[in-house]
């Protein structure tokens, strides 16, 4: 159950946001603040109380344009604390999304706030606030090297290239050919952060160093390799990378 602080200097907008938050069953409590000073004072008490204190705050829903300090200013101040609350921006302006996610915002909700969209933001916050669950057991892929079977950890694989009914696994040390279709690896390794970017390539999301858009064509750089991203996968990849960066 989440403890929420909503900050907006327009009282009607704040009251509407609080009403929607309080009607969500995942929200334990939702309080409001109408300016940065009040918000920082409230957050300061929460940080002093600790995560189990009565005044603790799990997430702050922040407007951006406010008199005095903006929501972005508040987020920058909170970033200096060891265990700050999570941040969700709620704003009428689309142009600050990049700055918001640079500040590790969990979500960026546009006004007027729709109930379904706010529920999605609460879901994301709830997932990040939940106790960490054990991850998948380490997995290794057997590969043949000169008559010797070697086991390559999946975590060492940067990307996979389709070669007919085979797949070539690319690691920092080299590549290995295995008789497994790319579609099978896509399904098997989705939970490990691998994403399809092209009919010929599957990439580990965390190994992408650069996303580039040039003359309508999208590519990613994975180590020294530059891989094309098909149009059908480009939007999904950008969304995944944005969420990965926030996490």
PDB file of C-alpha atoms in Angstrom:
ATOM      1  CA  UNK A   1       0.000   0.000   0.000  1.00  0.00           C
ATOM      2  CA  UNK A   2       1.463   3.315  -1.132  1.00  0.00           C
ATOM      3  CA  UNK A   3       1.772   6.519   0.876  1.00  0.00           C
ATOM      4  CA  UNK A   4       1.481   9.397  -1.577  1.00  0.00           C
ATOM      5  CA  UNK A   5       2.207  13.122  -1.546  1.00  0.00           C
ATOM      6  CA  UNK A   6       0.690  15.126  -4.426  1.00  0.00           C
ATOM      7  CA  UNK A   7       2.055  18.612  -5.165  1.00  0.00           C
ATOM      8  CA  UNK A   8       0.255  21.184  -7.342  1.00  0.00           C
ATOM      9  CA  UNK A   9      -0.189  24.917  -6.821  1.00  0.00           C
ATOM     10  CA  UNK A  10      -3.618  24.855  -8.508  1.00  0.00           C
ATOM     11  CA  UNK A  11      -6.026  23.653  -5.828  1.00  0.00           C
ATOM     12  CA  UNK A  12      -8.767  22.321  -8.153  1.00  0.00           C
ATOM     13  CA  UNK A  13      -6.195  20.217 -10.018  1.00  0.00           C
ATOM     14  CA  UNK A  14      -4.718  19.024  -6.722  1.00  0.00           C
ATOM     15  CA  UNK A  15      -8.107  18.038  -5.324  1.00  0.00           C
ATOM     16  CA  UNK A  16      -8.965  16.105  -8.482  1.00  0.00           C
ATOM     17  CA  UNK A  17      -5.625  14.294  -8.382  1.00  0.00           C
ATOM     18  CA  UNK A  18      -6.064  13.432  -4.697  1.00  0.00           C
ATOM     19  CA  UNK A  19      -9.584  12.143  -5.355  1.00  0.00           C
ATOM     20  CA  UNK A  20      -8.318   9.794  -8.083  1.00  0.00           C
ATOM     21  CA  UNK A  21      -5.383   8.613  -5.993  1.00  0.00           C
ATOM     22  CA  UNK A  22      -7.495   7.913  -2.920  1.00  0.00           C
ATOM     23  CA  UNK A  23      -9.919   5.847  -5.000  1.00  0.00           C
ATOM     24  CA  UNK A  24      -7.104   3.503  -6.070  1.00  0.00           C
ATOM     25  CA  UNK A  25      -6.987   0.408  -3.797  1.00  0.00           C
ATOM     26  CA  UNK A  26      -3.170   0.349  -3.974  1.00  0.00           C
ATOM     27  CA  UNK A  27      -2.952   3.762  -2.272  1.00  0.00           C
ATOM     28  CA  UNK A  28      -2.931   3.659   1.529  1.00  0.00           C
ATOM     29  CA  UNK A  29      -2.944   7.442   1.992  1.00  0.00           C
ATOM     30  CA  UNK A  30      -2.692  10.541  -0.196  1.00  0.00           C
ATOM     31  CA  UNK A  31      -1.905  14.021   1.100  1.00  0.00           C
ATOM     32  CA  UNK A  32      -1.555  17.276  -0.801  1.00  0.00           C
ATOM     33  CA  UNK A  33       0.765  20.289  -0.862  1.00  0.00           C
ATOM     34  CA  UNK A  34       0.192  23.506  -2.808  1.00  0.00           C
ATOM     35  CA  UNK A  35       3.770  24.776  -3.034  1.00  0.00           C
ATOM     36  CA  UNK A  36       7.389  23.621  -2.974  1.00  0.00           C
ATOM     37  CA  UNK A  37       8.059  24.845   0.562  1.00  0.00           C
ATOM     38  CA  UNK A  38       5.173  22.879   2.014  1.00  0.00           C
ATOM     39  CA  UNK A  39       6.124  19.824  -0.064  1.00  0.00           C
ATOM     40  CA  UNK A  40       9.790  19.876   1.004  1.00  0.00           C
ATOM     41  CA  UNK A  41       8.825  20.311   4.651  1.00  0.00           C
ATOM     42  CA  UNK A  42       6.500  17.311   4.396  1.00  0.00           C
ATOM     43  CA  UNK A  43       9.111  15.197   2.591  1.00  0.00           C
ATOM     44  CA  UNK A  44      11.754  16.222   5.136  1.00  0.00           C
ATOM     45  CA  UNK A  45       9.611  14.884   7.966  1.00  0.00           C
ATOM     46  CA  UNK A  46       9.073  11.677   6.018  1.00  0.00           C
ATOM     47  CA  UNK A  47      12.795  11.154   5.472  1.00  0.00           C
ATOM     48  CA  UNK A  48      13.506  11.781   9.148  1.00  0.00           C
ATOM     49  CA  UNK A  49      10.822   9.261  10.134  1.00  0.00           C
ATOM     50  CA  UNK A  50      12.349   6.572   7.916  1.00  0.00           C
ATOM     51  CA  UNK A  51      10.592   4.117   5.586  1.00  0.00           C
ATOM     52  CA  UNK A  52       8.549   2.582   8.411  1.00  0.00           C
ATOM     53  CA  UNK A  53       7.546   5.844  10.076  1.00  0.00           C
ATOM     54  CA  UNK A  54       3.971   7.086  10.225  1.00  0.00           C
ATOM     55  CA  UNK A  55       4.818  10.111   8.059  1.00  0.00           C
ATOM     56  CA  UNK A  56       6.730   8.137   5.453  1.00  0.00           C
ATOM     57  CA  UNK A  57       6.162   8.972   1.759  1.00  0.00           C
ATOM     58  CA  UNK A  58       6.674   6.327  -0.931  1.00  0.00           C
ATOM     59  CA  UNK A  59       6.021   8.482  -3.990  1.00  0.00           C
ATOM     60  CA  UNK A  60       5.548  12.153  -4.864  1.00  0.00           C
ATOM     61  CA  UNK A  61       3.232  13.153  -7.713  1.00  0.00           C
ATOM     62  CA  UNK A  62       4.705  16.479  -8.846  1.00  0.00           C
ATOM     63  CA  UNK A  63       3.375  19.247 -11.051  1.00  0.00           C
ATOM     64  CA  UNK A  64       6.173  20.938 -13.014  1.00  0.00           C
ATOM     65  CA  UNK A  65       5.072  24.561 -13.455  1.00  0.00           C
ATOM     66  CA  UNK A  66       4.578  26.080 -10.000  1.00  0.00           C
ATOM     67  CA  UNK A  67       5.331  29.433  -8.415  1.00  0.00           C
ATOM     68  CA  UNK A  68       8.824  29.516  -6.907  1.00  0.00           C
ATOM     69  CA  UNK A  69      10.581  26.184  -7.202  1.00  0.00           C
ATOM     70  CA  UNK A  70       9.340  23.988 -10.047  1.00  0.00           C
ATOM     71  CA  UNK A  71       8.657  20.284  -9.816  1.00  0.00           C
ATOM     72  CA  UNK A  72      11.953  19.649 -11.592  1.00  0.00           C
ATOM     73  CA  UNK A  73      13.752  21.717  -8.915  1.00  0.00           C
ATOM     74  CA  UNK A  74      12.137  19.633  -6.178  1.00  0.00           C
ATOM     75  CA  UNK A  75      13.139  16.407  -7.903  1.00  0.00           C
ATOM     76  CA  UNK A  76      16.759  17.608  -8.182  1.00  0.00           C
ATOM     77  CA  UNK A  77      16.818  18.371  -4.470  1.00  0.00           C
ATOM     78  CA  UNK A  78      15.368  14.967  -3.607  1.00  0.00           C
ATOM     79  CA  UNK A  79      17.986  13.238  -5.768  1.00  0.00           C
ATOM     80  CA  UNK A  80      20.607  14.300  -3.206  1.00  0.00           C
ATOM     81  CA  UNK A  81      19.077  12.144  -0.462  1.00  0.00           C
ATOM     82  CA  UNK A  82      20.171   8.571   0.166  1.00  0.00           C
ATOM     83  CA  UNK A  83      16.650   7.111  -0.024  1.00  0.00           C
ATOM     84  CA  UNK A  84      14.336   9.643  -1.674  1.00  0.00           C
ATOM     85  CA  UNK A  85      10.703   8.855  -2.522  1.00  0.00           C
ATOM     86  CA  UNK A  86       9.843   7.868  -6.079  1.00  0.00           C
ATOM     87  CA  UNK A  87       8.756  10.636  -8.447  1.00  0.00           C
ATOM     88  CA  UNK A  88       5.866  10.816 -10.909  1.00  0.00           C
ATOM     89  CA  UNK A  89       5.448  14.080 -12.832  1.00  0.00           C
ATOM     90  CA  UNK A  90       1.917  15.290 -13.570  1.00  0.00           C
ATOM     91  CA  UNK A  91       1.905  18.209 -15.995  1.00  0.00           C
ATOM     92  CA  UNK A  92       0.094  19.870 -18.883  1.00  0.00           C
ATOM     93  CA  UNK A  93       3.372  20.260 -20.794  1.00  0.00           C
ATOM     94  CA  UNK A  94       4.954  17.553 -22.966  1.00  0.00           C
ATOM     95  CA  UNK A  95       8.295  19.295 -23.411  1.00  0.00           C
ATOM     96  CA  UNK A  96       9.940  18.321 -20.117  1.00  0.00           C
ATOM     97  CA  UNK A  97       9.800  14.523 -20.473  1.00  0.00           C
ATOM     98  CA  UNK A  98      13.504  14.103 -21.223  1.00  0.00           C
ATOM     99  CA  UNK A  99      14.511  16.183 -18.171  1.00  0.00           C
ATOM    100  CA  UNK A 100      11.997  14.272 -16.054  1.00  0.00           C
ATOM    101  CA  UNK A 101      13.400  10.875 -16.946  1.00  0.00           C
ATOM    102  CA  UNK A 102      16.965  12.156 -16.525  1.00  0.00           C
ATOM    103  CA  UNK A 103      15.863  12.721 -12.928  1.00  0.00           C
ATOM    104  CA  UNK A 104      14.794   9.040 -12.694  1.00  0.00           C
ATOM    105  CA  UNK A 105      11.069   9.749 -12.752  1.00  0.00           C
ATOM    106  CA  UNK A 106       8.941   6.620 -12.702  1.00  0.00           C
ATOM    107  CA  UNK A 107       6.330   8.116 -15.023  1.00  0.00           C
ATOM    108  CA  UNK A 108       5.216  11.299 -16.792  1.00  0.00           C
ATOM    109  CA  UNK A 109       1.444  11.835 -16.770  1.00  0.00           C
ATOM    110  CA  UNK A 110      -0.157  14.550 -18.892  1.00  0.00           C
ATOM    111  CA  UNK A 111      -3.065  16.698 -17.773  1.00  0.00           C
ATOM    112  CA  UNK A 112      -6.008  16.452 -17.892  1.00  0.00           C
ATOM    113  CA  UNK A 113      -5.365  13.326 -15.873  1.00  0.00           C
ATOM    114  CA  UNK A 114      -7.325  10.265 -16.971  1.00  0.00           C
ATOM    115  CA  UNK A 115      -8.189   7.674 -14.340  1.00  0.00           C
ATOM    116  CA  UNK A 116      -6.788   4.801 -16.450  1.00  0.00           C
ATOM    117  CA  UNK A 117      -3.519   6.618 -17.123  1.00  0.00           C
ATOM    118  CA  UNK A 118      -3.045   7.462 -13.459  1.00  0.00           C
ATOM    119  CA  UNK A 119      -3.767   3.849 -12.546  1.00  0.00           C
ATOM    120  CA  UNK A 120      -0.934   2.787 -14.847  1.00  0.00           C
ATOM    121  CA  UNK A 121       1.442   5.195 -13.078  1.00  0.00           C
ATOM    122  CA  UNK A 122       0.375   3.799  -9.693  1.00  0.00           C
ATOM    123  CA  UNK A 123       0.963   0.271 -10.996  1.00  0.00           C
ATOM    124  CA  UNK A 124       4.527   1.146 -12.006  1.00  0.00           C
ATOM    125  CA  UNK A 125       5.221   2.728  -8.639  1.00  0.00           C
ATOM    126  CA  UNK A 126       3.745  -0.282  -6.829  1.00  0.00           C
ATOM    127  CA  UNK A 127       6.016  -2.664  -8.729  1.00  0.00           C
ATOM    128  CA  UNK A 128       9.107  -0.627  -7.855  1.00  0.00           C
ATOM    129  CA  UNK A 129       8.065  -0.325  -4.214  1.00  0.00           C
ATOM    130  CA  UNK A 130       7.370  -4.031  -3.760  1.00  0.00           C
ATOM    131  CA  UNK A 131       9.995  -6.161  -1.989  1.00  0.00           C
ATOM    132  CA  UNK A 132      12.521  -7.531  -4.434  1.00  0.00           C
ATOM    133  CA  UNK A 133      11.720 -11.012  -5.678  1.00  0.00           C
ATOM    134  CA  UNK A 134      14.413 -13.587  -6.479  1.00  0.00           C
ATOM    135  CA  UNK A 135      15.441 -13.306 -10.117  1.00  0.00           C
ATOM    136  CA  UNK A 136      15.556 -16.156 -12.598  1.00  0.00           C
ATOM    137  CA  UNK A 137      18.179 -18.805 -11.938  1.00  0.00           C
ATOM    138  CA  UNK A 138      21.405 -18.336 -13.909  1.00  0.00           C
ATOM    139  CA  UNK A 139      21.112 -19.912 -17.337  1.00  0.00           C
ATOM    140  CA  UNK A 140      23.876 -21.169 -19.590  1.00  0.00           C
ATOM    141  CA  UNK A 141      23.877 -22.146 -23.256  1.00  0.00           C
ATOM    142  CA  UNK A 142      25.920 -25.167 -24.381  1.00  0.00           C
ATOM    143  CA  UNK A 143      28.071 -24.459 -27.463  1.00  0.00           C
ATOM    144  CA  UNK A 144      30.454 -26.729 -29.362  1.00  0.00           C
ATOM    145  CA  UNK A 145      34.061 -25.593 -29.777  1.00  0.00           C
ATOM    146  CA  UNK A 146      36.354 -28.019 -31.546  1.00  0.00           C
ATOM    147  CA  UNK A 147      34.662 -31.072 -30.131  1.00  0.00           C
ATOM    148  CA  UNK A 148      34.472 -29.578 -26.640  1.00  0.00           C
ATOM    149  CA  UNK A 149      31.198 -28.417 -25.114  1.00  0.00           C
ATOM    150  CA  UNK A 150      31.446 -25.041 -23.439  1.00  0.00           C
ATOM    151  CA  UNK A 151      28.722 -23.332 -21.407  1.00  0.00           C
ATOM    152  CA  UNK A 152      28.148 -19.637 -22.147  1.00  0.00           C
ATOM    153  CA  UNK A 153      26.199 -17.659 -19.504  1.00  0.00           C
ATOM    154  CA  UNK A 154      23.185 -15.882 -20.971  1.00  0.00           C
ATOM    155  CA  UNK A 155      24.222 -12.754 -19.052  1.00  0.00           C
ATOM    156  CA  UNK A 156      27.408 -12.640 -21.174  1.00  0.00           C
ATOM    157  CA  UNK A 157      25.451 -12.428 -24.441  1.00  0.00           C
ATOM    158  CA  UNK A 158      25.109  -8.905 -25.907  1.00  0.00           C
ATOM    159  CA  UNK A 159      22.996  -9.758 -28.936  1.00  0.00           C
ATOM    160  CA  UNK A 160      21.885 -12.675 -31.077  1.00  0.00           C
ATOM    161  CA  UNK A 161      21.899 -12.870 -34.863  1.00  0.00           C
ATOM    162  CA  UNK A 162      19.606 -15.148 -36.896  1.00  0.00           C
ATOM    163  CA  UNK A 163      21.321 -17.446 -39.375  1.00  0.00           C
ATOM    164  CA  UNK A 164      18.626 -19.669 -40.889  1.00  0.00           C
ATOM    165  CA  UNK A 165      17.584 -22.298 -38.349  1.00  0.00           C
ATOM    166  CA  UNK A 166      20.629 -21.349 -36.287  1.00  0.00           C
ATOM    167  CA  UNK A 167      21.441 -18.371 -34.072  1.00  0.00           C
ATOM    168  CA  UNK A 168      24.812 -16.739 -33.523  1.00  0.00           C
ATOM    169  CA  UNK A 169      25.412 -15.594 -29.936  1.00  0.00           C
ATOM    170  CA  UNK A 170      27.644 -12.528 -29.703  1.00  0.00           C
ATOM    171  CA  UNK A 171      29.618 -11.937 -26.485  1.00  0.00           C
ATOM    172  CA  UNK A 172      32.504  -9.616 -25.640  1.00  0.00           C
ATOM    173  CA  UNK A 173      34.923 -12.483 -26.290  1.00  0.00           C
ATOM    174  CA  UNK A 174      33.542 -13.684 -29.621  1.00  0.00           C
ATOM    175  CA  UNK A 175      30.559 -15.472 -31.155  1.00  0.00           C
ATOM    176  CA  UNK A 176      29.074 -18.965 -31.034  1.00  0.00           C
ATOM    177  CA  UNK A 177      26.672 -20.716 -33.402  1.00  0.00           C
ATOM    178  CA  UNK A 178      23.855 -22.755 -31.854  1.00  0.00           C
ATOM    179  CA  UNK A 179      21.048 -24.706 -33.504  1.00  0.00           C
ATOM    180  CA  UNK A 180      18.202 -22.762 -31.918  1.00  0.00           C
ATOM    181  CA  UNK A 181      15.830 -20.493 -33.909  1.00  0.00           C
ATOM    182  CA  UNK A 182      15.869 -16.812 -32.979  1.00  0.00           C
ATOM    183  CA  UNK A 183      12.117 -16.918 -32.275  1.00  0.00           C
ATOM    184  CA  UNK A 184      12.692 -19.572 -29.610  1.00  0.00           C
ATOM    185  CA  UNK A 185      15.366 -17.492 -27.874  1.00  0.00           C
ATOM    186  CA  UNK A 186      13.141 -14.404 -28.078  1.00  0.00           C
ATOM    187  CA  UNK A 187      10.400 -16.188 -26.134  1.00  0.00           C
ATOM    188  CA  UNK A 188      12.771 -17.923 -23.721  1.00  0.00           C
ATOM    189  CA  UNK A 189      14.830 -14.836 -22.829  1.00  0.00           C
ATOM    190  CA  UNK A 190      12.181 -12.091 -22.769  1.00  0.00           C
ATOM    191  CA  UNK A 191      12.190 -12.148 -18.947  1.00  0.00           C
ATOM    192  CA  UNK A 192      15.977 -11.675 -19.009  1.00  0.00           C
ATOM    193  CA  UNK A 193      15.750  -8.353 -20.860  1.00  0.00           C
ATOM    194  CA  UNK A 194      16.253  -9.506 -24.444  1.00  0.00           C
ATOM    195  CA  UNK A 195      14.170  -7.661 -27.040  1.00  0.00           C
ATOM    196  CA  UNK A 196      13.592  -8.225 -30.755  1.00  0.00           C
ATOM    197  CA  UNK A 197      14.723  -5.201 -32.788  1.00  0.00           C
ATOM    198  CA  UNK A 198      14.675  -6.757 -36.259  1.00  0.00           C
ATOM    199  CA  UNK A 199      13.759 -10.078 -37.870  1.00  0.00           C
ATOM    200  CA  UNK A 200      17.486 -10.859 -37.738  1.00  0.00           C
ATOM    201  CA  UNK A 201      18.479  -9.565 -34.307  1.00  0.00           C
ATOM    202  CA  UNK A 202      17.667 -10.018 -30.620  1.00  0.00           C
ATOM    203  CA  UNK A 203      19.443  -7.630 -28.234  1.00  0.00           C
ATOM    204  CA  UNK A 204      20.064  -7.526 -24.480  1.00  0.00           C
ATOM    205  CA  UNK A 205      18.443  -4.250 -23.440  1.00  0.00           C
ATOM    206  CA  UNK A 206      21.103  -3.480 -20.850  1.00  0.00           C
ATOM    207  CA  UNK A 207      23.887  -3.833 -23.432  1.00  0.00           C
ATOM    208  CA  UNK A 208      22.581  -1.086 -25.745  1.00  0.00           C
ATOM    209  CA  UNK A 209      25.054   1.806 -25.629  1.00  0.00           C
ATOM    210  CA  UNK A 210      23.347   4.150 -28.068  1.00  0.00           C
ATOM    211  CA  UNK A 211      20.048   4.612 -29.913  1.00  0.00           C
ATOM    212  CA  UNK A 212      20.314   6.694 -33.079  1.00  0.00           C
ATOM    213  CA  UNK A 213      17.686   8.101 -35.450  1.00  0.00           C
ATOM    214  CA  UNK A 214      19.124   9.281 -38.766  1.00  0.00           C
ATOM    215  CA  UNK A 215      17.029  10.224 -41.816  1.00  0.00           C
ATOM    216  CA  UNK A 216      14.151   8.102 -40.574  1.00  0.00           C
ATOM    217  CA  UNK A 217      16.303   5.012 -39.965  1.00  0.00           C
ATOM    218  CA  UNK A 218      16.802   3.748 -36.397  1.00  0.00           C
ATOM    219  CA  UNK A 219      19.939   1.919 -35.265  1.00  0.00           C
ATOM    220  CA  UNK A 220      21.452   0.827 -31.958  1.00  0.00           C
ATOM    221  CA  UNK A 221      25.078   0.471 -30.994  1.00  0.00           C
ATOM    222  CA  UNK A 222      25.980  -2.594 -28.934  1.00  0.00           C
ATOM    223  CA  UNK A 223      29.692  -2.451 -28.181  1.00  0.00           C
ATOM    224  CA  UNK A 224      31.378  -2.062 -31.566  1.00  0.00           C
ATOM    225  CA  UNK A 225      28.373  -3.397 -33.518  1.00  0.00           C
ATOM    226  CA  UNK A 226      25.770  -1.123 -35.111  1.00  0.00           C
ATOM    227  CA  UNK A 227      22.449  -2.909 -35.671  1.00  0.00           C
ATOM    228  CA  UNK A 228      19.416  -1.807 -37.644  1.00  0.00           C
ATOM    229  CA  UNK A 229      16.056  -1.481 -35.887  1.00  0.00           C
ATOM    230  CA  UNK A 230      13.009  -2.208 -38.039  1.00  0.00           C
ATOM    231  CA  UNK A 231      10.146   0.290 -38.067  1.00  0.00           C
ATOM    232  CA  UNK A 232       7.731  -2.194 -36.498  1.00  0.00           C
ATOM    233  CA  UNK A 233      10.038  -2.569 -33.460  1.00  0.00           C
ATOM    234  CA  UNK A 234      11.360   1.027 -33.125  1.00  0.00           C
ATOM    235  CA  UNK A 235       8.620   2.541 -30.939  1.00  0.00           C
ATOM    236  CA  UNK A 236       8.481  -0.467 -28.604  1.00  0.00           C
ATOM    237  CA  UNK A 237      12.271  -0.380 -28.228  1.00  0.00           C
ATOM    238  CA  UNK A 238      12.283   3.339 -27.365  1.00  0.00           C
ATOM    239  CA  UNK A 239       9.608   2.759 -24.695  1.00  0.00           C
ATOM    240  CA  UNK A 240      11.564  -0.150 -23.210  1.00  0.00           C
ATOM    241  CA  UNK A 241      14.808   1.832 -23.151  1.00  0.00           C
ATOM    242  CA  UNK A 242      13.101   4.741 -21.401  1.00  0.00           C
ATOM    243  CA  UNK A 243      11.718   2.428 -18.711  1.00  0.00           C
ATOM    244  CA  UNK A 244      15.081   0.676 -18.386  1.00  0.00           C
ATOM    245  CA  UNK A 245      16.851   4.025 -17.906  1.00  0.00           C
ATOM    246  CA  UNK A 246      14.336   5.052 -15.231  1.00  0.00           C
ATOM    247  CA  UNK A 247      14.841   1.751 -13.419  1.00  0.00           C
TER     248      UNK A 247
END
